[in-house]
Amino acid sequence: MANFEIDINYQLEYVAFLDVLGFREMVFSDSTENRSKLKTYYSVIDYFRDAMKQIPEKSEIKFMAISDSIILSMPVLGDKDFEQLKHFCIAIGLLQSHLAMDNIWLRGAVTRGKVVHRPEEVFI
């Protein structure tokens, strides 16, 4: 096994792990409805990622989508802790509502803890 020098820099963050319900059917089904839902899913994900960068209170949100998993995280700032959490939850709600309008449903959880990000390797 290769020995790599890896810089592990933990940060305190809010993290949401979301799962897309019915994703397998969207991918493996030949139905027009499921193909349309899959295209909508990817469109909403792209839109959401770009839109969050434009909103100052939400621009710190890191976003990663891998298959049927969506991971959002946002640094915890001690003096603005509640405000950060509020904006983080609003962002999650916006994503959920955009997908729900097209009958794409999410489940998941939000937590707070130490996180390491290595986005170039799609690693969290």
Coordinates of C-alpha atoms in Angstrom, one line a residue:
M1 CA 0.0 0.0 0.0
A2 CA 1.3 3.4 -0.9
N3 CA 2.2 5.9 1.9
F4 CA 0.5 9.2 1.2
E5 CA 1.0 12.3 3.2
I6 CA -2.5 13.6 3.8
D7 CA -3.4 16.9 5.6
I8 CA -6.4 16.2 7.8
N9 CA -7.9 19.5 8.8
Y10 CA -11.2 19.0 10.7
Q11 CA -13.7 21.8 10.8
L12 CA -16.9 22.1 12.9
E13 CA -19.8 22.0 10.4
Y14 CA -23.5 21.3 10.0
V15 CA -23.9 18.3 7.7
A16 CA -27.0 17.1 5.9
F17 CA -27.0 13.7 4.3
L18 CA -30.0 13.3 2.0
D19 CA -31.2 10.2 0.1
V20 CA -33.4 10.3 -3.1
L21 CA -36.2 7.8 -2.7
G22 CA -37.0 5.7 -5.7
F23 CA -33.7 6.6 -7.5
R24 CA -33.1 3.0 -8.6
E25 CA -36.4 3.0 -10.5
M26 CA -35.5 6.3 -12.1
V27 CA -32.2 4.9 -13.4
F28 CA -33.2 1.4 -14.4
S29 CA -36.7 2.0 -15.7
D30 CA -37.4 2.5 -19.4
S31 CA -40.6 4.5 -18.6
T32 CA -40.8 8.0 -20.0
E33 CA -42.0 9.2 -16.5
N34 CA -38.9 7.9 -14.7
R35 CA -36.5 9.2 -17.4
S36 CA -38.2 12.6 -17.1
K37 CA -37.8 12.5 -13.3
L38 CA -34.1 11.6 -13.6
K39 CA -33.5 14.6 -16.0
T40 CA -35.4 16.8 -13.6
Y41 CA -33.4 15.6 -10.6
Y42 CA -30.1 16.5 -12.3
S43 CA -31.5 19.8 -13.5
V44 CA -32.7 20.8 -10.0
I45 CA -29.3 19.7 -8.5
D46 CA -27.4 21.9 -11.0
Y47 CA -29.7 24.9 -10.4
F48 CA -29.6 24.5 -6.7
R49 CA -25.8 24.3 -6.6
D50 CA -25.5 27.6 -8.7
A51 CA -28.3 29.4 -6.8
M52 CA -26.8 28.8 -3.4
K53 CA -23.6 30.5 -4.5
Q54 CA -25.5 33.6 -5.3
I55 CA -27.1 34.0 -1.9
P56 CA -24.7 35.6 0.6
E57 CA -26.1 33.7 3.7
K58 CA -25.9 30.4 1.9
S59 CA -22.7 30.9 -0.2
E60 CA -20.7 28.9 2.4
I61 CA -22.7 25.8 1.8
K62 CA -20.7 23.0 0.3
F63 CA -22.6 20.7 -1.9
M64 CA -21.9 17.2 -3.2
A65 CA -24.2 14.9 -5.1
I66 CA -23.2 11.3 -5.8
S67 CA -25.8 9.1 -7.4
D68 CA -28.8 9.1 -5.0
S69 CA -26.9 10.8 -2.2
I70 CA -26.8 14.5 -1.6
I71 CA -24.4 15.9 1.0
L72 CA -24.6 19.5 2.2
S73 CA -22.3 21.1 4.8
M74 CA -21.8 24.5 6.2
P75 CA -19.2 25.8 8.7
V76 CA -20.4 26.5 12.2
L77 CA -19.5 30.1 13.3
G78 CA -19.6 30.4 17.0
D79 CA -21.1 33.9 17.2
K80 CA -23.7 33.2 14.4
D81 CA -24.5 29.6 15.3
F82 CA -28.3 29.8 15.2
E83 CA -28.3 32.0 12.1
Q84 CA -26.1 29.5 10.3
L85 CA -28.3 26.6 11.2
K86 CA -31.4 28.5 10.1
H87 CA -30.0 29.3 6.7
F88 CA -28.8 25.8 6.3
C89 CA -32.2 24.3 7.1
I90 CA -33.9 26.8 4.7
A91 CA -31.5 25.7 1.9
I92 CA -32.4 22.1 2.5
G93 CA -36.1 22.9 2.5
L94 CA -35.7 24.8 -0.8
L95 CA -34.0 21.7 -2.4
Q96 CA -36.7 19.4 -1.0
S97 CA -39.5 21.6 -2.2
H98 CA -38.1 22.0 -5.7
L99 CA -37.7 18.2 -6.0
A100 CA -41.1 17.4 -4.4
M101 CA -42.9 19.6 -7.0
D102 CA -41.8 17.0 -9.5
N103 CA -42.6 14.0 -7.3
I104 CA -39.0 13.4 -6.3
W105 CA -38.8 12.8 -2.5
L106 CA -35.8 13.0 -0.1
R107 CA -35.2 11.6 3.3
G108 CA -32.2 12.3 5.5
A109 CA -30.8 13.9 8.6
V110 CA -28.9 17.0 9.7
T111 CA -26.1 16.9 12.3
R112 CA -23.2 18.9 13.6
G113 CA -19.7 17.7 14.0
K114 CA -16.1 17.7 12.8
V115 CA -15.7 17.2 9.1
V116 CA -12.9 16.9 6.6
H117 CA -13.5 17.9 3.0
R118 CA -11.4 16.8 0.0
P119 CA -13.7 17.8 -2.9
E120 CA -11.2 17.2 -5.6
E121 CA -11.5 13.4 -4.6
V122 CA -15.2 13.7 -3.8
F123 CA -14.3 12.8 -0.3
I124 CA -16.0 14.0 3.0

